[in-house]
Amino acid sequence: MDITVKRLVRLVKKGDQKAFEELVEIYKDKVYHIVYRMLGNVHEAEDIAQDAFVRAYIHIEKYNEAHKFSTWLYRIATNLTIDRIRKKKPDYYLDAEVSGGEGLTLYSQVAVAEQLPEEKVETFELQERIQSEILQLPPKYRSAIALKYLEELSLKEISDILQIPVSTVKTRIHRGREALRKRLKDLDG
Amino acid sequence: MKCDKKYSSYMHKWIDESIEPLEKIDLLQHIKACSNCHKQFEELKNVDRMLVSHHSIKAPNGFTSKVMERLPREKSTSKLRRWFKHHPLLTAAVVFLILMSGSIYSEWGGNKDNPISVTANGAQVKIDEQSKRVIVPEGETVKGDLVVRNGDVEIAGMVEGNVTVINGKHYLASAGHVAGESEEIHQVTEWVWYRLKEGFMSIKNWFVSDHD
Ligand SMILES: [Zn+2]
């Protein structure tokens, strides 16, 4: 693991909040990305991503340094997100999708804020479309897809994060992607 | 005509770059002949491309500071312990100065006959010599720390800072409120620690600005 991260974690274990602040800076975009991909709502995503960091801080003693810190952190984030998805009432769920046009999704927010050229707006619309299709997938497929497309995460790392066998990770990614293909047939991105 | 399921699996393996050379050849030959699978493969690669282009997903502004605000407050003792660890020489100097002052043990006394002493930042507190008790009455506010030595303390009013009771107990009435931390010191070892902290704070202030 990255030496800087290792050093920072040791300091956090001794109660150093400054060191934790640096860890948040390093991982905030990735954690937010996972949560946003799975939830599709900027407010909720920010809330859960913050929560993931707060929990990581409180339970830092439980983190085992034999594993990558990011694996442990992403696991907290995905578990919290799956919990949130399960707790959602179905009607609220529907609301979140319908109100996508009111600035709850990331792409609509960015598009409004930056006054993008047409081409880019189209890309954003496409991203928004695929994001809304991700939200139609069962949570276990969402987490596999979110992690797979996060960065250069290996299947082994994804299996460590989700605590499922590599073969199951593969199946979930394949099924998730297959479902997305069927839903996005009409697009020629 | 329904195609063999293996081709769909090969497509995903191709995208994940985990396909075997022979499987690759098999798939290529099949999609040359089968327009359905050819189309499916193109769609799948398209989905993959769209999932990859996630460039704009970044945490919102101010994210880090919001997380930091939500963390439980760092205990002042753990801050201090950290400071000790980082500055062992200064720590040794402080311990030396305090011990050299020689008064630390006699000051402790640990004897109930010692007179009550109170530091209350000018607030009107009642001292009951008979029951060896200091009372912060209801409606009274101590605008800062409250330190009571050789007596118990009962708080019915407010304390805006920390409460420290040395050689005594601390009671909080239901109406009372302490904004800071409260601490009872019963042992001479705790007393040494407390003096160390006290003496240290003042010495630390000579050397460093409050960066930590
Ligand atoms: Zn075919």
mmCIF file of C-alpha atoms in Angstrom, chain A residues 17, chain B residues 72-81 142 144-148 153 155 158-165 170 172 177-185 193-194 197 201:
data_model
loop_
_atom_site.group_PDB
_atom_site.id
_atom_site.type_symbol
_atom_site.label_atom_id
_atom_site.label_comp_id
_atom_site.label_asym_id
_atom_site.label_seq_id
_atom_site.Cartn_x
_atom_site.Cartn_y
_atom_site.Cartn_z
ATOM 1 C CA GLN A 17 -7.577 14.533 13.068
ATOM 2 C CA PRO B 72 -16.365 13.597 17.340
ATOM 3 C CA ARG B 73 -14.386 16.273 19.173
ATOM 4 C CA GLU B 74 -10.780 15.373 19.711
ATOM 5 C CA LYS B 75 -10.120 15.007 23.425
ATOM 6 C CA SER B 76 -7.788 17.671 24.716
ATOM 7 C CA THR B 77 -5.771 14.997 26.533
ATOM 8 C CA SER B 78 -5.174 13.063 23.331
ATOM 9 C CA LYS B 79 -4.053 16.254 21.628
ATOM 10 C CA LEU B 80 -1.704 16.868 24.511
ATOM 11 C CA ARG B 81 -0.393 13.315 24.551
ATOM 12 C CA VAL B 142 -19.626 30.337 35.295
ATOM 13 C CA GLY B 144 -15.188 29.689 31.842
ATOM 14 C CA ASP B 145 -13.640 26.777 33.715
ATOM 15 C CA LEU B 146 -14.581 25.767 37.222
ATOM 16 C CA VAL B 147 -11.883 24.227 39.418
ATOM 17 C CA VAL B 148 -12.674 23.006 42.932
ATOM 18 C CA VAL B 153 -19.232 20.460 43.751
ATOM 19 C CA ILE B 155 -23.969 22.303 39.765
ATOM 20 C CA MET B 158 -24.392 26.622 34.052
ATOM 21 C CA VAL B 159 -20.667 26.106 33.456
ATOM 22 C CA GLU B 160 -19.512 27.266 30.055
ATOM 23 C CA GLY B 161 -16.069 25.684 30.297
ATOM 24 C CA ASN B 162 -14.598 22.523 31.827
ATOM 25 C CA VAL B 163 -15.186 21.317 35.379
ATOM 26 C CA THR B 164 -12.308 19.864 37.370
ATOM 27 C CA VAL B 165 -12.796 18.538 40.886
ATOM 28 C CA HIS B 170 -18.994 16.292 41.157
ATOM 29 C CA LEU B 172 -24.895 17.673 38.388
ATOM 30 C CA HIS B 177 -25.360 22.137 32.573
ATOM 31 C CA VAL B 178 -21.653 21.820 31.774
ATOM 32 C CA ALA B 179 -20.611 22.774 28.261
ATOM 33 C CA GLY B 180 -17.061 21.415 28.428
ATOM 34 C CA GLU B 181 -15.464 18.264 29.781
ATOM 35 C CA SER B 182 -15.682 17.325 33.450
ATOM 36 C CA GLU B 183 -13.090 15.484 35.392
ATOM 37 C CA GLU B 184 -12.624 14.274 38.976
ATOM 38 C CA ILE B 185 -9.156 13.813 40.349
ATOM 39 C CA TRP B 193 -0.984 14.471 35.375
ATOM 40 C CA TYR B 194 -3.270 17.431 35.952
ATOM 41 C CA LYS B 197 -1.123 19.534 31.864
ATOM 42 C CA MET B 201 -0.204 24.555 28.778
#
